[in-house]
mmCIF file of C-alpha atoms in Angstrom:
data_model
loop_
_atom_site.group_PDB
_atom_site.id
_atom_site.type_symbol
_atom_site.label_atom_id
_atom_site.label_comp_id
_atom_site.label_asym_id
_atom_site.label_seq_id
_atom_site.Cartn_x
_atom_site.Cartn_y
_atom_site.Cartn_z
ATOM 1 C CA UNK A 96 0.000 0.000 0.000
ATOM 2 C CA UNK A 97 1.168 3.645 -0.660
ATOM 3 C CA UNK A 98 2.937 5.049 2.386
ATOM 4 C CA UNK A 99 0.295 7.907 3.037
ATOM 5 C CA UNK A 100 2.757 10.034 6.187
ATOM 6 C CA UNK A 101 4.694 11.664 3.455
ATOM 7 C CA UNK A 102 0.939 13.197 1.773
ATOM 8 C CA UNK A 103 -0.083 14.104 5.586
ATOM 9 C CA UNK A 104 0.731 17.263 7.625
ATOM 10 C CA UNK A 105 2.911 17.101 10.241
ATOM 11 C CA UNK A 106 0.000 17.112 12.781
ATOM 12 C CA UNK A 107 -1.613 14.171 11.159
ATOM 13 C CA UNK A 108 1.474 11.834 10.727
ATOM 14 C CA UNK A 109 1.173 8.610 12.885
ATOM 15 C CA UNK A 110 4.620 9.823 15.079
ATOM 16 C CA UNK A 111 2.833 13.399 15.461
ATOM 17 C CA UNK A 112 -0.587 11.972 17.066
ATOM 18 C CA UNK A 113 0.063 9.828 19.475
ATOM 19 C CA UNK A 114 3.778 7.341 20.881
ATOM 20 C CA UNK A 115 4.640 5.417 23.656
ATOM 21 C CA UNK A 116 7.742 6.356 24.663
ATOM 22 C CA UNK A 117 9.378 4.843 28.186
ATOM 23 C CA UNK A 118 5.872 3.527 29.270
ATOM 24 C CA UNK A 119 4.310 7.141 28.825
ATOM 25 C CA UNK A 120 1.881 7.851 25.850
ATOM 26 C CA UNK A 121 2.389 11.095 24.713
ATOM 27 C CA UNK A 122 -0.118 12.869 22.661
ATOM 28 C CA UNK A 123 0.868 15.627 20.778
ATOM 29 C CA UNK A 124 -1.636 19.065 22.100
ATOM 30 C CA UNK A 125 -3.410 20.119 18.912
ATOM 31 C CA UNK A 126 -4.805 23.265 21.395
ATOM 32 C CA UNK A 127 -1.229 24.705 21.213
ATOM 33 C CA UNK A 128 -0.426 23.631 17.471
ATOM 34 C CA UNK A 129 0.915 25.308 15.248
ATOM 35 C CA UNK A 130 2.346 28.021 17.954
ATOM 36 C CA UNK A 131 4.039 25.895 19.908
ATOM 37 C CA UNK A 132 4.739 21.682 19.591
ATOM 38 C CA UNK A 133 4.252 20.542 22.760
ATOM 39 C CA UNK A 134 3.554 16.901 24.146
ATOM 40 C CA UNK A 135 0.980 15.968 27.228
ATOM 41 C CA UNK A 136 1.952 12.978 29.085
ATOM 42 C CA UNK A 137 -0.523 10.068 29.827
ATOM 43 C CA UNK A 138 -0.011 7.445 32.303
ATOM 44 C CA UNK A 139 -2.727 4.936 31.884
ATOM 45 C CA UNK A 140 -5.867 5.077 29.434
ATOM 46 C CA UNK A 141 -7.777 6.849 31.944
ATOM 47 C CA UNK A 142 -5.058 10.341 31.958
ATOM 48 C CA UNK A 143 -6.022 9.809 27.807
ATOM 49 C CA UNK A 144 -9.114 9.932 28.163
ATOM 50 C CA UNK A 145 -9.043 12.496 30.255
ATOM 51 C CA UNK A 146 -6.240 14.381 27.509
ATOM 52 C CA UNK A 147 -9.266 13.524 24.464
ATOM 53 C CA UNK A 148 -12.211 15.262 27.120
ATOM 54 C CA UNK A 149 -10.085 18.189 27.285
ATOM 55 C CA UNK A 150 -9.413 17.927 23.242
ATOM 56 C CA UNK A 151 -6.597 17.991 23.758
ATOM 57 C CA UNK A 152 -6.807 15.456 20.248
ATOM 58 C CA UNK A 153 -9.835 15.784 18.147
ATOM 59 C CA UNK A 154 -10.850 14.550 14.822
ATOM 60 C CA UNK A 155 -9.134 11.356 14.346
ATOM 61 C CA UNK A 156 -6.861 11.770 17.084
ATOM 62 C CA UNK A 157 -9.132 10.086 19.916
ATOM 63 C CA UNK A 158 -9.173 6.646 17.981
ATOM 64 C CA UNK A 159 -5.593 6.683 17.751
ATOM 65 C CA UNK A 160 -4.888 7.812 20.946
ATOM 66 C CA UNK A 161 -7.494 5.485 22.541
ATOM 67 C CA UNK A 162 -5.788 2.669 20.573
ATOM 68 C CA UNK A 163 -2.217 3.290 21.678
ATOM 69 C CA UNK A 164 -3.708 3.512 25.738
ATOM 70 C CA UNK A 165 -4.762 0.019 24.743
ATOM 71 C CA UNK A 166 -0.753 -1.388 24.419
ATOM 72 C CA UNK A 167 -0.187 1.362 27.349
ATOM 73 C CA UNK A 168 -2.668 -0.865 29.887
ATOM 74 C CA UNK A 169 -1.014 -4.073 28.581
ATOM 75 C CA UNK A 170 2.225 -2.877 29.426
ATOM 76 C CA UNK A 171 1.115 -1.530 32.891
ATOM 77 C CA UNK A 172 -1.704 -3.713 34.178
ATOM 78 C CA UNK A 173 -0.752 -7.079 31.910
ATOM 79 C CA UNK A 174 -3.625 -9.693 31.928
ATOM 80 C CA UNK A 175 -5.993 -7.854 33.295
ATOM 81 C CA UNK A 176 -9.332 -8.212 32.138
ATOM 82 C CA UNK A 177 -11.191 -5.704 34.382
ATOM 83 C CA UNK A 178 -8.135 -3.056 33.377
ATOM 84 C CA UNK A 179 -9.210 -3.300 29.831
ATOM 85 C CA UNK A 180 -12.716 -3.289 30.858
ATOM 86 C CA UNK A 181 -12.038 -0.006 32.918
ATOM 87 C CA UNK A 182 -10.200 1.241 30.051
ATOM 88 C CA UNK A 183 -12.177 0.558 26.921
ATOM 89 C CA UNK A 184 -15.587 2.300 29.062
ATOM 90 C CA UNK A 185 -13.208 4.971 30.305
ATOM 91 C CA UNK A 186 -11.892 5.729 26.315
ATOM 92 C CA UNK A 187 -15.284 5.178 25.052
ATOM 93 C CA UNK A 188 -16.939 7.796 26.615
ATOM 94 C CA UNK A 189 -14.693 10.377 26.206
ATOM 95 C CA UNK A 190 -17.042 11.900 23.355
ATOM 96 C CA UNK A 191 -19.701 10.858 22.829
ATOM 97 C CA UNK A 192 -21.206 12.001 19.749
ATOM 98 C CA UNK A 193 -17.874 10.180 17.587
ATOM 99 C CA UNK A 194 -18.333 6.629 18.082
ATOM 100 C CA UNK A 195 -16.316 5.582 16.289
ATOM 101 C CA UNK A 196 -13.703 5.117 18.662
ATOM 102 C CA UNK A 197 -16.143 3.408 21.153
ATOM 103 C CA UNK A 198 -17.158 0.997 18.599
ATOM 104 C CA UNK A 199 -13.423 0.208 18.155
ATOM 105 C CA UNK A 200 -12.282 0.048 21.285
ATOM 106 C CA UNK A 201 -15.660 -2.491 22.155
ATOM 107 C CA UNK A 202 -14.758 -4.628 18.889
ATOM 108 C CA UNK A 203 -10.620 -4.458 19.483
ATOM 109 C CA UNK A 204 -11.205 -6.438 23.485
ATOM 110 C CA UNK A 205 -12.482 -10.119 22.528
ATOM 111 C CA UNK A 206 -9.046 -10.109 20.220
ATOM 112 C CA UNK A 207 -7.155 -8.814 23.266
ATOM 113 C CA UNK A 208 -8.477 -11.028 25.783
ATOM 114 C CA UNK A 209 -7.851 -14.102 23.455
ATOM 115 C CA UNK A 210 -4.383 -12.741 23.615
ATOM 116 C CA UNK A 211 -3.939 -13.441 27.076
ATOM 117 C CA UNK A 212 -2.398 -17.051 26.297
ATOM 118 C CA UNK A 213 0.361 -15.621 24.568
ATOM 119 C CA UNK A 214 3.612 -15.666 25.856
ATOM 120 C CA UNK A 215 5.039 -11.753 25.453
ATOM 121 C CA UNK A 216 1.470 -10.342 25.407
ATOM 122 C CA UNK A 217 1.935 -6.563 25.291
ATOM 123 C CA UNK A 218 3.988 -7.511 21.929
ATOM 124 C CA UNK A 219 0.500 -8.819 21.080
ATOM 125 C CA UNK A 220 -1.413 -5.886 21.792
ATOM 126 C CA UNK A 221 0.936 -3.988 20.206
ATOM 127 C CA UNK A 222 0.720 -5.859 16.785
ATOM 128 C CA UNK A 223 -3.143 -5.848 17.129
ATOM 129 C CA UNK A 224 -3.154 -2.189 17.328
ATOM 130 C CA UNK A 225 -0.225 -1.226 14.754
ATOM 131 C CA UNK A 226 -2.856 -3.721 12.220
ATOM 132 C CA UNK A 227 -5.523 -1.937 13.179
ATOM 133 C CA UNK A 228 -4.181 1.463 12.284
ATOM 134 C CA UNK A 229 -2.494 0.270 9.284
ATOM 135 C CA UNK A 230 -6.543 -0.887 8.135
ATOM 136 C CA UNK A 231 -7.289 2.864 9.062
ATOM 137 C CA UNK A 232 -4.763 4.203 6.649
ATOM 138 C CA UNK A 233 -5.764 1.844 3.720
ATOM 139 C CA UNK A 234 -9.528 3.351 4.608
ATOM 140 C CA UNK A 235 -8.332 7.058 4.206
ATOM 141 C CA UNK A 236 -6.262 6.289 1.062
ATOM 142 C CA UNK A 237 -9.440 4.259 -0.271
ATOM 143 C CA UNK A 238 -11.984 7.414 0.533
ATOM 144 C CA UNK A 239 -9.656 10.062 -1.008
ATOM 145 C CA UNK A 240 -9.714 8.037 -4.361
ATOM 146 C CA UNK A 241 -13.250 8.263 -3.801
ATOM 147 C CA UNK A 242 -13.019 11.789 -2.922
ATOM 148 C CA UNK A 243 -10.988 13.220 -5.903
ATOM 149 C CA UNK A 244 -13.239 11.931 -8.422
ATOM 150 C CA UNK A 245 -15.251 14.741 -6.946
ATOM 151 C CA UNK A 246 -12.808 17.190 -7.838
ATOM 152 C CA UNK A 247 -12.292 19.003 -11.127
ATOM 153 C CA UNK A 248 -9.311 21.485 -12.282
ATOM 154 C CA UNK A 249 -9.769 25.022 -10.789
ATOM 155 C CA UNK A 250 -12.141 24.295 -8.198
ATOM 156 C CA UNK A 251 -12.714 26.431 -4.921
ATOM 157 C CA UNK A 252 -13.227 23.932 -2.355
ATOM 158 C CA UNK A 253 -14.972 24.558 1.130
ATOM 159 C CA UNK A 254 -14.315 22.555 4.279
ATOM 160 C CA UNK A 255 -15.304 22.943 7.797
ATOM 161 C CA UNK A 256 -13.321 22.701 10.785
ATOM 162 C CA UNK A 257 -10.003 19.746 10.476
ATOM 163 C CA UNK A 258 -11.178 17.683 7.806
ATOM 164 C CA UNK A 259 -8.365 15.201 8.811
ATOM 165 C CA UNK A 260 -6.585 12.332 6.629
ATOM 166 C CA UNK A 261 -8.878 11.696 3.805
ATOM 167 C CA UNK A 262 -9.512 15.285 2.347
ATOM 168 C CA UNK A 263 -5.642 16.310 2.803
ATOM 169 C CA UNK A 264 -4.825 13.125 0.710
ATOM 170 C CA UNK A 265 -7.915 13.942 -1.738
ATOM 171 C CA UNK A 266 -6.045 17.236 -2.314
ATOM 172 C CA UNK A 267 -2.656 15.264 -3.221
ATOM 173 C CA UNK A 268 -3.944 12.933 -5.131
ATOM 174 C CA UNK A 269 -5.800 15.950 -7.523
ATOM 175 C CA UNK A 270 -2.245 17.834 -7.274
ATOM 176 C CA UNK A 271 -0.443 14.517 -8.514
ATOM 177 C CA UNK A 272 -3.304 14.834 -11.462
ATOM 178 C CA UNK A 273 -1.980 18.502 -12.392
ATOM 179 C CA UNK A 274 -5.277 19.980 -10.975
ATOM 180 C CA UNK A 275 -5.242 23.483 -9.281
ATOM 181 C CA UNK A 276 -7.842 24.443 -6.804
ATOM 182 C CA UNK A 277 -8.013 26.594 -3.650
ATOM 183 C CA UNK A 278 -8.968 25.395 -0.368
ATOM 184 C CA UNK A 279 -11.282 27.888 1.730
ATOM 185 C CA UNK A 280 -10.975 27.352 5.807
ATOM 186 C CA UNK A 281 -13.318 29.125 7.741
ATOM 187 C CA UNK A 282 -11.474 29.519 11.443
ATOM 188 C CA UNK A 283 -13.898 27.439 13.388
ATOM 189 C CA UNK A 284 -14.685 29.230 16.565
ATOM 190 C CA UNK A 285 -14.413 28.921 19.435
ATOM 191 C CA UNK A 286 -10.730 26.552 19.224
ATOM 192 C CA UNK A 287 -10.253 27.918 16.189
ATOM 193 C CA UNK A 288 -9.170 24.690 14.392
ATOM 194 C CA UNK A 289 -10.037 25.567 10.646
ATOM 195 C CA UNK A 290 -7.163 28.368 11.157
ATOM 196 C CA UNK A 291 -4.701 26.526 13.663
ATOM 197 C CA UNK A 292 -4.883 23.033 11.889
ATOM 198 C CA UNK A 293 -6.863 22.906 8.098
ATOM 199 C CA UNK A 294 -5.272 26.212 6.928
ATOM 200 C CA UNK A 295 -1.614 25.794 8.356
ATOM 201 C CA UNK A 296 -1.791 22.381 7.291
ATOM 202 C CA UNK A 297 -2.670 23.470 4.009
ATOM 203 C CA UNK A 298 0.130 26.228 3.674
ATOM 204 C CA UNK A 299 2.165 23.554 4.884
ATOM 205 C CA UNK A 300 1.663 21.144 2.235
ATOM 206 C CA UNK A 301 1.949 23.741 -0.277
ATOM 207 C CA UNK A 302 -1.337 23.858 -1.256
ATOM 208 C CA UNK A 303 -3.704 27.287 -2.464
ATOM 209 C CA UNK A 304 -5.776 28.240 0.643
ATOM 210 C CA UNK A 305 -7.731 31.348 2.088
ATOM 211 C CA UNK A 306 -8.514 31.655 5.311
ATOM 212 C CA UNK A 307 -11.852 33.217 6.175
ATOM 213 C CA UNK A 308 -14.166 33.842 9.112
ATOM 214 C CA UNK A 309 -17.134 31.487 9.980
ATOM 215 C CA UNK A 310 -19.672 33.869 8.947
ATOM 216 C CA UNK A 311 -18.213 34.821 5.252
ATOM 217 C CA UNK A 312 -19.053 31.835 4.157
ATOM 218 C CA UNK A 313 -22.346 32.453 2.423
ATOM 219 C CA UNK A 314 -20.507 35.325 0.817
ATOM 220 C CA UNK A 315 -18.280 34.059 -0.871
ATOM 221 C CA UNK A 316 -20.697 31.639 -2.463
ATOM 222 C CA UNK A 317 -22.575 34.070 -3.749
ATOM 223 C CA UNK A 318 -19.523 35.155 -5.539
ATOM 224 C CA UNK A 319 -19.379 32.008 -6.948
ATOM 225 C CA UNK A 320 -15.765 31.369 -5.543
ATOM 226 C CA UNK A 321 -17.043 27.731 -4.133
ATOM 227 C CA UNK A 322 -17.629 25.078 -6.244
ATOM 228 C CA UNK A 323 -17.183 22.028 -3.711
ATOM 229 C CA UNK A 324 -18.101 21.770 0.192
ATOM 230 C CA UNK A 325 -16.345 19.106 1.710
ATOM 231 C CA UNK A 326 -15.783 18.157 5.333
ATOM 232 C CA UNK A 327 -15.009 15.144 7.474
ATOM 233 C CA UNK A 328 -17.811 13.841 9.641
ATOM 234 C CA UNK A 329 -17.809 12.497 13.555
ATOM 235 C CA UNK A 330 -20.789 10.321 12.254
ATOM 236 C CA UNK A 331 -22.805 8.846 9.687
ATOM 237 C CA UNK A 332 -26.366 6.819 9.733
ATOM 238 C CA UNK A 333 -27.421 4.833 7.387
ATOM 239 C CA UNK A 334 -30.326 6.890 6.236
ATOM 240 C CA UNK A 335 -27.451 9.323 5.093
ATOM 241 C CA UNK A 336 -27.725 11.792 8.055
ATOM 242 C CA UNK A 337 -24.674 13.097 9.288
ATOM 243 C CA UNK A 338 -22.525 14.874 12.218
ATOM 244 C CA UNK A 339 -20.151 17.330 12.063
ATOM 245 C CA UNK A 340 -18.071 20.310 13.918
ATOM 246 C CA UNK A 341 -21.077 23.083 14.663
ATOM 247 C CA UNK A 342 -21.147 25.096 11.693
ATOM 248 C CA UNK A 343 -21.613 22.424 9.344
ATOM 249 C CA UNK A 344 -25.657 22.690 8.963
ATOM 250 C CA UNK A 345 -25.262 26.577 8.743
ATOM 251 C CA UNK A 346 -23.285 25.834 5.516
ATOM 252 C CA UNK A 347 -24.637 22.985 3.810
ATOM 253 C CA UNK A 348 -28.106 24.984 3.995
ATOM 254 C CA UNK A 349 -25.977 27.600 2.294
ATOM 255 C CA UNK A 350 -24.777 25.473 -0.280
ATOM 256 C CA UNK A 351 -27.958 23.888 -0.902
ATOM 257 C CA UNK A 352 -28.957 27.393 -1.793
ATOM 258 C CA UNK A 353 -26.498 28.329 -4.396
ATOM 259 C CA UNK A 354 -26.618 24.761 -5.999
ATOM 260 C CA UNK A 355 -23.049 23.715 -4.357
ATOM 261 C CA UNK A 356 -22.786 19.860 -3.293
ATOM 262 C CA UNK A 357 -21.855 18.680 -0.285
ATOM 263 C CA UNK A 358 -19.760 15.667 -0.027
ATOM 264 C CA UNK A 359 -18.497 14.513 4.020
ATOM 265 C CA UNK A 360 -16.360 11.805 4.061
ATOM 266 C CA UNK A 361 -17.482 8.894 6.085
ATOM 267 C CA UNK A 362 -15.271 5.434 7.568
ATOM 268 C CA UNK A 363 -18.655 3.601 8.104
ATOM 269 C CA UNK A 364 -21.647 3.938 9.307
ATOM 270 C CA UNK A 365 -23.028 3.372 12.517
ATOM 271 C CA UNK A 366 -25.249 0.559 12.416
ATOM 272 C CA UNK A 367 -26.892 0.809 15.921
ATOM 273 C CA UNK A 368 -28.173 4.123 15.295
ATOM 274 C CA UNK A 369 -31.572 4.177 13.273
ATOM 275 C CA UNK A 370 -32.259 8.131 13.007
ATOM 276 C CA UNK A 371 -31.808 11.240 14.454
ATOM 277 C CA UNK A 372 -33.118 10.612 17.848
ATOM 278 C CA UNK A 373 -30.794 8.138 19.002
ATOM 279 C CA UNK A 374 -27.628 10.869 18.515
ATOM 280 C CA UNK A 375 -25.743 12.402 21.466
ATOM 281 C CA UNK A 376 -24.758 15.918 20.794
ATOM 282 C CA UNK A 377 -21.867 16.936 22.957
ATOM 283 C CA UNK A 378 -22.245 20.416 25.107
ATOM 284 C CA UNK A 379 -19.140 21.611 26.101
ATOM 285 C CA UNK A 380 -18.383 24.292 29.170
ATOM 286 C CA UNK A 381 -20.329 27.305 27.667
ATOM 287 C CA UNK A 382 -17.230 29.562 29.349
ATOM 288 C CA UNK A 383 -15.051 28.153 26.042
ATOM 289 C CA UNK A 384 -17.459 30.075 23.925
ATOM 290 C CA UNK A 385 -16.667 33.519 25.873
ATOM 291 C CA UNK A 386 -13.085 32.838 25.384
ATOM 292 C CA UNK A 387 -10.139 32.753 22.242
ATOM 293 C CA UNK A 388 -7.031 30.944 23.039
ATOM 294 C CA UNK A 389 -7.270 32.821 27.212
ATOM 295 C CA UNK A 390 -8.418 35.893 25.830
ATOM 296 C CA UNK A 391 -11.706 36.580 27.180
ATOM 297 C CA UNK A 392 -14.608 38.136 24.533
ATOM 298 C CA UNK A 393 -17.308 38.530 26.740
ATOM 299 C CA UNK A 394 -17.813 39.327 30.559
ATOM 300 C CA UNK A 395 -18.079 36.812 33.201
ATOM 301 C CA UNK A 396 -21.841 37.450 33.355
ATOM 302 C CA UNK A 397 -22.946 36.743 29.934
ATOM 303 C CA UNK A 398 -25.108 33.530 29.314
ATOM 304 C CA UNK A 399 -23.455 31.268 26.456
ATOM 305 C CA UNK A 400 -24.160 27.521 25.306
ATOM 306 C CA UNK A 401 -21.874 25.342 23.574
ATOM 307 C CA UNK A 402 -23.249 22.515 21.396
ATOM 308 C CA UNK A 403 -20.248 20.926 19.811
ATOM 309 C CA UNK A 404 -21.752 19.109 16.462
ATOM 310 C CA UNK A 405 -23.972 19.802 13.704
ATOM 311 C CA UNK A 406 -27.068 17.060 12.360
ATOM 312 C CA UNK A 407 -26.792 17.201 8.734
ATOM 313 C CA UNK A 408 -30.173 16.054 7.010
ATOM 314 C CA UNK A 409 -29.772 13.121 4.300
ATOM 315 C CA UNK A 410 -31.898 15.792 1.849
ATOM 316 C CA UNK A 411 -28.348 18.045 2.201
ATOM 317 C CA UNK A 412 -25.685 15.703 1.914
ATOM 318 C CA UNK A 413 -25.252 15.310 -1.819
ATOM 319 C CA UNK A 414 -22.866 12.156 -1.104
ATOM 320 C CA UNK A 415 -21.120 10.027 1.631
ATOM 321 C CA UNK A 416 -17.687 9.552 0.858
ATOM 322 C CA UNK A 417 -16.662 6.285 1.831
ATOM 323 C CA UNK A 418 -14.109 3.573 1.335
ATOM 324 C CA UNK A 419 -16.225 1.210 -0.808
ATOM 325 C CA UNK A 420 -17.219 4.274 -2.685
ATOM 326 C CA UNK A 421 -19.559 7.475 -2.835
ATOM 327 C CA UNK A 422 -23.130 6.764 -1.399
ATOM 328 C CA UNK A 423 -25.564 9.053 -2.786
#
């Protein structure tokens, strides 16, 4: 399979998201990136899943981080089933409305606990999880050959938020086909990721961006500057609704509007979910909304609310990117 790290941004690379190093997993702080590289420490899977509440990681950085704590409590507790128990409820419920990493963790324990026969175990663990990210990868690579059949020369492309691995190799994989485009990044309040992340990830790989402010979007589709929206997605149902960073409805309505399609890219579905009633929406402390990287923006005494994701009807989505191909 293509080695996909050298397409990737350094904050996406495998080495860049999450190591063990001297029985410590370290996951790199995407709050502080691209100002400063620094590294928070994790002892055991409950300090990660602590780290992933505080998003500290977000995206796709919770599954691999959750995945690493896995070798991390089979090098600390060994055979332990009710550690891995403790672990895989502690992990999953991190965040709740991506379950993707919950349904991973949940499907990764039978294979661990049939490990426990083997002779150097965490070794076991280990090669369990390195196989399970390596499937990850070939998932990406597969959706972004989906994903830039979607794509045509000149196009002004529109993402929300960190549209992670697949979209950043869709945009290599048009480059390698001579195509020019420009990505558009709207900052993504109130962690600003879509400036911190998308667009320095972008100007790092070289490729066209603008940076713009959550509310120009509709703007500059009515200057027909946007051909494509494109985002990742925390979660998909089968009757094509889907979740995404707040923000995401606002402009898919938009785009709906001025005839743009929307296209999220997906890993899977999640089967237990039948509709929109049986999704969690996240709220986060409504004091992160009054704030910008420590700087306040509003007194102590305003009200706020913080609902982290978006529902996306099925009647917006144009299609679901996914590995086996684009579901319409």
């Amino acid at each position: 399979m293509m080695d996909i790290q050298k397409l990737l941004p350094f904050i996406l690379r495998h080495e860049n998201v999450a190591v063990i190093e001297h029985g410590i997993l370290y996951i790199t702080d995407r709050q502080s990136y691209p100002f400063e590289i620094r590294r928070v420490a994790c002892s055991d899977a409950s300090e990660t899943a602590d780290a992933i509440r505080r998003m500290v990681t977000q995206g796709g950085g919770p599954l691999e981080a959750a995945l690493r704590a896995m070798v991390l409590t089979a090098m600390k507790k060994g055979k332990d089933r009710d550690a891995f128990d403790l672990a895989v409820r502690a992990l999953a419920g991190a965040r709740p409305t991506n379950t993707t990493m919950k349904r991973e963790l949940e499907a990764l324990l039978p294979d661990i606990l049939m490990g426990f026969d083997q002779e150097d175990f965490v070794s076991y663990v280990d090669e369990l999880v390195q196989s399970r990210l390596a499937h990850y990868d070939e998932c990406y690579l597969a959706m972004a050959r989906n994903g830039v059949r979607l794509v045509d020369d000149g196009d002004g492309i529109l993402t929300t938020c960190f549209p992670e691995h697949s979209f950043f190799l869709t945009l290599a994989l048009a480059t390698e086909k001579g195509f020019s485009f420009r990505v558009f990044a709207p900052e993504t309040r109130p962690f600003l990721q879509g400036a911190r992340l998308t667009a320095s990830g972008l100007a790092e790989m070289g490729y066209e961006h603008t940076l713009i402010t959550d509310n120009m979007v509709s703007s500059f589709m009515s200057q027909g500057r946007i051909d494509k929206y494109m985002t990742a997605s925390d979660l998909a149902l089968r009757d094509r609704t889907v979740v995404n960073k707040i923000g995401t409805l606002g402009n898919a309505i938009a785009a709906k509007y001025y005839g743009i399609p929307y296209y999220p890219f997906a890993i899977g579905f999640d089967e237990g979910k039948k509709g929109i009633s049986d999704i969690e929406i996240e709220y986060r402390d409504p004091g992160e909304v009054k704030m910008i990287r420590g700087v306040r923006t509003a007194p102590e005494g305003v009200s706020a609310e913080y609902p982290c994701f978006d529902i996306i009807p099925s009647s917006l989505v144009t299609g679901i990117v996914m590995p086996e191909g684009i579901v319409r």
